[in-house]
Tab-separated table of C-alpha atoms and ligand atoms in Angstrom:
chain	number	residue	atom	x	y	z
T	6	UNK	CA	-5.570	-7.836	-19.842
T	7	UNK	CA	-5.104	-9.559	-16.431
T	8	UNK	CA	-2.012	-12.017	-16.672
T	9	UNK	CA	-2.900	-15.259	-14.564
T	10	UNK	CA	0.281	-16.244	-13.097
T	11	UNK	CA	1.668	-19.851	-12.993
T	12	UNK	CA	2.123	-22.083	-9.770
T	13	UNK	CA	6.067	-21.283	-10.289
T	14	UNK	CA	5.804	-17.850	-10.815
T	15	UNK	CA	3.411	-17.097	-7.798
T	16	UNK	CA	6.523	-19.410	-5.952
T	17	UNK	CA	8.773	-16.302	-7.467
T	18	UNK	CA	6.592	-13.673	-5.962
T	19	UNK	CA	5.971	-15.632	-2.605
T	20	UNK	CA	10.314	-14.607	-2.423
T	21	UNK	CA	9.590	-10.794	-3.276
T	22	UNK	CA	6.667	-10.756	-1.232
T	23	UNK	CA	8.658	-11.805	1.329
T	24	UNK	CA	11.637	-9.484	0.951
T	25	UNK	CA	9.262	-6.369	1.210
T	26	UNK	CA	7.730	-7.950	4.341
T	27	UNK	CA	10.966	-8.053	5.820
T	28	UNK	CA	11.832	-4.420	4.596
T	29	UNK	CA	8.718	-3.118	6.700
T	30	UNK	CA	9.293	-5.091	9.480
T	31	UNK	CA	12.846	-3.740	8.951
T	32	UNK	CA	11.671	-0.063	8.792
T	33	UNK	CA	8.357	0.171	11.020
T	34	UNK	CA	10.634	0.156	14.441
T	35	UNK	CA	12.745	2.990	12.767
T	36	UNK	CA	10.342	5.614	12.389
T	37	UNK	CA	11.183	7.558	15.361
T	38	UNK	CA	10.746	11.312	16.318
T	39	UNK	CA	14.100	13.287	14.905
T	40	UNK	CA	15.148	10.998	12.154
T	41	UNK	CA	14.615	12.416	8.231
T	42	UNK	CA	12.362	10.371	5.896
T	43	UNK	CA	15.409	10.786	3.912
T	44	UNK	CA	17.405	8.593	6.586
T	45	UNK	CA	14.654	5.794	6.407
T	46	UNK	CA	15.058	5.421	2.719
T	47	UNK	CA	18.984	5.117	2.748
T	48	UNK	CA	18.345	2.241	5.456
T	49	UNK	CA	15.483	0.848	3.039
T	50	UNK	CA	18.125	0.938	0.670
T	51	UNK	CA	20.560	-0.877	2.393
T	52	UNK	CA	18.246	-3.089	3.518
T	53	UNK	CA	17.376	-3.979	-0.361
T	54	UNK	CA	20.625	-4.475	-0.919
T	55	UNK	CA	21.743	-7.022	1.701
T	56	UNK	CA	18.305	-8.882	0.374
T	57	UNK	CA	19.921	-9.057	-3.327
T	58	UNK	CA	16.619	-7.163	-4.500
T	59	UNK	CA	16.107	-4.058	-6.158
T	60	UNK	CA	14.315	-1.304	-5.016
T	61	UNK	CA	10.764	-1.040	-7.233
T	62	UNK	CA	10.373	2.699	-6.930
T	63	UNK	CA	13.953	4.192	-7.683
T	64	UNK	CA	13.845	5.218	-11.214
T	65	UNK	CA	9.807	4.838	-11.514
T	66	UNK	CA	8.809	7.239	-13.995
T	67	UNK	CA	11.668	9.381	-12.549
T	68	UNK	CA	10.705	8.680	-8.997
T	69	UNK	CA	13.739	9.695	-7.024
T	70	UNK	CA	13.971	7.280	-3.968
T	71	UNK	CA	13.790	3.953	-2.737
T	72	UNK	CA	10.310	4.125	-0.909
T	73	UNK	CA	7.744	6.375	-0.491
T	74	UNK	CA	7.194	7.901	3.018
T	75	UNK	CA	4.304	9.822	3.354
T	76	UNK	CA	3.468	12.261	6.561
T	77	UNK	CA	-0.051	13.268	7.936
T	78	UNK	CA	-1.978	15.376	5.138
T	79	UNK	CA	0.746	13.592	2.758
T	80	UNK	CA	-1.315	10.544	1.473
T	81	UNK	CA	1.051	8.445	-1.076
T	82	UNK	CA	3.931	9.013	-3.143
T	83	UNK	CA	5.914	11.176	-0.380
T	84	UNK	CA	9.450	11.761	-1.676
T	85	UNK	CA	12.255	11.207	1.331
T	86	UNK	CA	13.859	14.147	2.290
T	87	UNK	CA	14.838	16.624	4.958
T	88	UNK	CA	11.499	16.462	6.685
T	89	UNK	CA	12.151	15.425	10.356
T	90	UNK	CA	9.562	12.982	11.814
T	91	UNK	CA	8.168	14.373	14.993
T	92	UNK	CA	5.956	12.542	18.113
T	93	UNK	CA	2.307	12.437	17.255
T	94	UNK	CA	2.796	12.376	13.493
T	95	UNK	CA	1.524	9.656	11.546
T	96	UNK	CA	4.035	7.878	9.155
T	97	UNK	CA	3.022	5.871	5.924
T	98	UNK	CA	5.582	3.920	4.382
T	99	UNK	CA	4.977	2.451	0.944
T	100	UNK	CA	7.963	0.060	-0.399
T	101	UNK	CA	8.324	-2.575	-3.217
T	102	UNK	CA	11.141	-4.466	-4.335
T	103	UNK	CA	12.107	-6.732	-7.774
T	104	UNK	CA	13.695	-9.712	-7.167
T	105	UNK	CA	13.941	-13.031	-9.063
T	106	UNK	CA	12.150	-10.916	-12.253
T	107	UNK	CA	8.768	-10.285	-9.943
T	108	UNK	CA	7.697	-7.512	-8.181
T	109	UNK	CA	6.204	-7.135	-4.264
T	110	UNK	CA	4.804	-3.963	-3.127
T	111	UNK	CA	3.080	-3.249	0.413
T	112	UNK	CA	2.203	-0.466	2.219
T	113	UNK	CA	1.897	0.718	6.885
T	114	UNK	CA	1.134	3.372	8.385
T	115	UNK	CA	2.647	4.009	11.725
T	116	UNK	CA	2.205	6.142	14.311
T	117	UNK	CA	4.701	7.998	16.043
T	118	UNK	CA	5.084	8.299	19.613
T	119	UNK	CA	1.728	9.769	20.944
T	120	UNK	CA	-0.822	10.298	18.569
T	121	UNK	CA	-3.976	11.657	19.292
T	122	UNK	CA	-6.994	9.018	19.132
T	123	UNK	CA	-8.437	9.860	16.187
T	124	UNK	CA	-5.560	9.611	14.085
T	125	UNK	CA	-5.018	5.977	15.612
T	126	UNK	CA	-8.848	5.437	14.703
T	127	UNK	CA	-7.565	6.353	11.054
T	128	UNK	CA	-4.902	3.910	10.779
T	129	UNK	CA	-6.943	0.972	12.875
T	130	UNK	CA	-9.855	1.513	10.194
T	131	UNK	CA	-8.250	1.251	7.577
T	132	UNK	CA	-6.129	-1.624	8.442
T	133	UNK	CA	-9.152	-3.344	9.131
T	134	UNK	CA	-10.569	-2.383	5.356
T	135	UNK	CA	-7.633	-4.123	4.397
T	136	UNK	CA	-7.924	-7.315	6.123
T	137	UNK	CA	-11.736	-7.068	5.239
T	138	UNK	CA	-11.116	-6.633	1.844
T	139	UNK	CA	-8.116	-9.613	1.270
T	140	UNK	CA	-10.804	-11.809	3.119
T	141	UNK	CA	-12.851	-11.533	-0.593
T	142	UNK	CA	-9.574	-11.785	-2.499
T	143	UNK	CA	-11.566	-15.897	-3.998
T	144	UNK	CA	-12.883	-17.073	-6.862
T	145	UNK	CA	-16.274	-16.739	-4.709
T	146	UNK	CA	-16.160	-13.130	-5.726
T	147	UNK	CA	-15.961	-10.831	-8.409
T	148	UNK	CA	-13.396	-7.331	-8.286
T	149	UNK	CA	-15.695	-4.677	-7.350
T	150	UNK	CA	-16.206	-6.929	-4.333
T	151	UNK	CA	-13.218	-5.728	-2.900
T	152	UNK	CA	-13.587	-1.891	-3.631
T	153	UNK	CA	-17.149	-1.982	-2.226
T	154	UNK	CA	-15.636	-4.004	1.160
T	155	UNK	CA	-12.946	-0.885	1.742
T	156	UNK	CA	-15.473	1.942	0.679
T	157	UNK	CA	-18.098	0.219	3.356
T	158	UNK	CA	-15.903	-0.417	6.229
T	159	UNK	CA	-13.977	3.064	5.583
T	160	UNK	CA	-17.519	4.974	5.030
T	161	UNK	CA	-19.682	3.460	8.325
T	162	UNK	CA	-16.564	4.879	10.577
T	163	UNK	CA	-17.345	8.242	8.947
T	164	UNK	CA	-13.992	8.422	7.264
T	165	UNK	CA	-13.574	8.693	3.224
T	166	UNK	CA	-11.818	6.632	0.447
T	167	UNK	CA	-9.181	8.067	-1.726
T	168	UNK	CA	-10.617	7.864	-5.654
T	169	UNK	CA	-7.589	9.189	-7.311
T	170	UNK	CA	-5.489	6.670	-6.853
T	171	UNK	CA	-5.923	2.345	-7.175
T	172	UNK	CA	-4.550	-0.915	-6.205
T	173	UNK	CA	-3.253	-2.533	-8.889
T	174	UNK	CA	-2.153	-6.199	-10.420
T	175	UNK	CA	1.160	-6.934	-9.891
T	176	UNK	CA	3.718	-9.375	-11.643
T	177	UNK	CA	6.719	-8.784	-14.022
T	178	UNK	CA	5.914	-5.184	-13.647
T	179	UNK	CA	4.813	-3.458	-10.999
T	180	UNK	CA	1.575	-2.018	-11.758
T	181	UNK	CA	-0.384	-4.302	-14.104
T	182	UNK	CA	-4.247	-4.832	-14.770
T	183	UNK	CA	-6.821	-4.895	-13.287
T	184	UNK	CA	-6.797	-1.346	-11.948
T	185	UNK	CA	-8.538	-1.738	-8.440
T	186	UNK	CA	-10.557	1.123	-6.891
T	187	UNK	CA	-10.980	1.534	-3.597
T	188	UNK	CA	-14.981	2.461	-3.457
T	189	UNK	CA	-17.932	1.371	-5.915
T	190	UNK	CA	-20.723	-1.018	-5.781
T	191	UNK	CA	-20.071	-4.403	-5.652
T	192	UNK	CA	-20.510	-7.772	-7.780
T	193	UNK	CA	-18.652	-6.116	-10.715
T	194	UNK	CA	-15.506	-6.888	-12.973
T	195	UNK	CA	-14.001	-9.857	-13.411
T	196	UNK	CA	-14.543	-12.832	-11.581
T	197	UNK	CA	-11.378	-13.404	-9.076
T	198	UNK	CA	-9.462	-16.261	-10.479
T	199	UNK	CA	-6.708	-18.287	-9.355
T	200	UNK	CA	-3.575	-17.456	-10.720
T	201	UNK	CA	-4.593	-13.329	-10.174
T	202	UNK	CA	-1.973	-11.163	-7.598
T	203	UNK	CA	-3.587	-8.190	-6.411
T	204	UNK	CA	-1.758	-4.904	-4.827
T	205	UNK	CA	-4.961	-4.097	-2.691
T	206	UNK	CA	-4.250	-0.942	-1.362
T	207	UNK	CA	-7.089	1.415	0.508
T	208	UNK	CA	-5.949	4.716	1.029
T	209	UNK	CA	-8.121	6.594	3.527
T	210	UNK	CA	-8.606	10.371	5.180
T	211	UNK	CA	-10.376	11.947	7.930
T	212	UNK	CA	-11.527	14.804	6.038
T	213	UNK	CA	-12.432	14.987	2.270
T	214	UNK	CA	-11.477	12.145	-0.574
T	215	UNK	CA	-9.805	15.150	-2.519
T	216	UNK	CA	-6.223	15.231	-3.452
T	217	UNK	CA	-3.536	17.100	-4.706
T	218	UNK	CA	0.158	16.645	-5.925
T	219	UNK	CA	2.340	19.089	-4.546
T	220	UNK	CA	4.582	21.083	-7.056
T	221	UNK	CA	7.518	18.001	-6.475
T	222	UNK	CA	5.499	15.984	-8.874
T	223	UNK	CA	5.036	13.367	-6.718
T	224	UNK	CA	3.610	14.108	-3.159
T	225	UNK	CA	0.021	13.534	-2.737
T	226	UNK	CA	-1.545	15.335	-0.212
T	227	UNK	CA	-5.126	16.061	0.745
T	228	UNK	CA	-6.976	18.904	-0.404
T	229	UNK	CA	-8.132	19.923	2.715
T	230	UNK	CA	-5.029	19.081	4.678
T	231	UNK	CA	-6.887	16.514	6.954
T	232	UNK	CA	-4.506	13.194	7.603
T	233	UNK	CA	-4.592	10.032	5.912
T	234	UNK	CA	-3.355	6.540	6.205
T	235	UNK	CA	-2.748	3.944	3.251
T	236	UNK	CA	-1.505	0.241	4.239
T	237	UNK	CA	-1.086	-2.449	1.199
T	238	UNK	CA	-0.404	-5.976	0.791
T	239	UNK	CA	0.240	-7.905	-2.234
T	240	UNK	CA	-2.008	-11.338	-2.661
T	241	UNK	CA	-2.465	-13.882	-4.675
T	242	UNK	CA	-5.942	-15.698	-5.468
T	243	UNK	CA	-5.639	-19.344	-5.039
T	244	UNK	CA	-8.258	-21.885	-5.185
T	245	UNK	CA	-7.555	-22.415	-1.311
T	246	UNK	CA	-8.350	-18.496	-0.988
T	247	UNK	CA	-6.206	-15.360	-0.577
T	248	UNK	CA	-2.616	-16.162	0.290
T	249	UNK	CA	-0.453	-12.977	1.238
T	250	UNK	CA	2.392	-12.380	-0.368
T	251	UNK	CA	3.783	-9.475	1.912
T	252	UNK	CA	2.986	-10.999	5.290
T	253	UNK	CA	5.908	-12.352	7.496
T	254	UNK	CA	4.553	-16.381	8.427
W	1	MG	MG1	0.883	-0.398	-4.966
């Protein structure tokens, strides 16, 4: 069941949202070549911390850190740890914090240094199926809308859509319905109603759409090894259209 959230409570998320915003904008400077993805999540932690928020992925399910940081063939759920970050790599960090009772959870991938120009195709592309599909995030359209704008903006650049893992709703906990896939046709689902936050979240490789979770559990990388890029933002329907949560103003 989708949960429509209240004025107030979207007010509560608009603070989360905001936190996590910060937290990237925070973070995305300090992915440099030589640093540990173990050293960004200690200053994600801090970070949290000085924010009076929680981190949303400590504890989740058993998940052992603060944020997810995910490297090249690594496509989500990365675990921080003594892998260095080197020039021409390509960095995805996925973070969410609790705060106020509400959840905010958003998603970049950044390159490193010089990376070659197809990787920085990669990210660009799917950035843009992002933006392209938060632009449908209205009551003027229906769920699959959104799955069908990422699968046809990733596709006609010749890259492919991750279909193992979805967006997600988001509210009092952090993954709540509807489930939101990343491909299909569109003008399916449930009509997009005010009151509806959305974790919209394409993740996207230049190889195959085929994953695999290393023996940590947790890693996702892709089956073929070829690089991928996720980026995430959480939004909320409103009758004026989509208003994101995780965006600094
Ligand atoms: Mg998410």
């Amino acid at each position: 069941m989708i949960e429509l959230k209240t004025p107030e409570e979207v007010a509560r998320m608009r603070k989360a949202g905001a936190v996590v915003a910060r937290l990237l904008d925070f973070l995305i400077p300090r992915v440099e070549p030589g640093l540990t993805t173990k050293e960004l999540d200690r200053a994600a932690q801090a970070f949290l911390k000085s924010q009076g928020a929680e981190p949303a992925f400590l504890g989740y399910r058993g998940f052992p850190a603060c944020i997810c940081v995910s490297v090249n063939e690594e496509v989500v759920h990365g675990i921080p740890g003594e892998r260095t970050i080197q020039a021409g790599d390509i960095v995805s960090l996925d973070v969410g914090a609790k705060l106020g009772g509400y959840y905010g959870d958003a998603a970049a991938t950044v390159p490193v240094g010089r990376v070659r120009p197809e990787a920085l195709r990669l990210i660009e592309v799917t950035k843009r199926s992002l933006e392209r599909a938060i632009e449908l995030a209205t009551p003027a359209h229906r769920l699959s809308d959104i799955s069908s704008a990422v699968q046809e903006t990733v596709e006609r650049e010749g890259f492919a859509v991750v279909r193992d893992f979805v967006g997600h709703g988001i509210g009092r906990a952090m993954h709540e319905d509807p489930p939101i896939p990343n491909y299909g046709p569109p003008n399916r689902g449930p009509r997009l109603t005010p009151g509806m936050v959305l974790a919209i979240e394409p993740m996207v490789t230049m190889g195959g759409w085929e994953v695999e979770v290393l023996d940590d559990g947790w890693t996702a990388v892709t089956a073929d090894r070829a690089w991928a890029a996720h980026f995430e933002h959480t939004v909320a329907v409103t009758e004026q259209g989509p208003e994101v949560l995780t965006r600094l103003s």
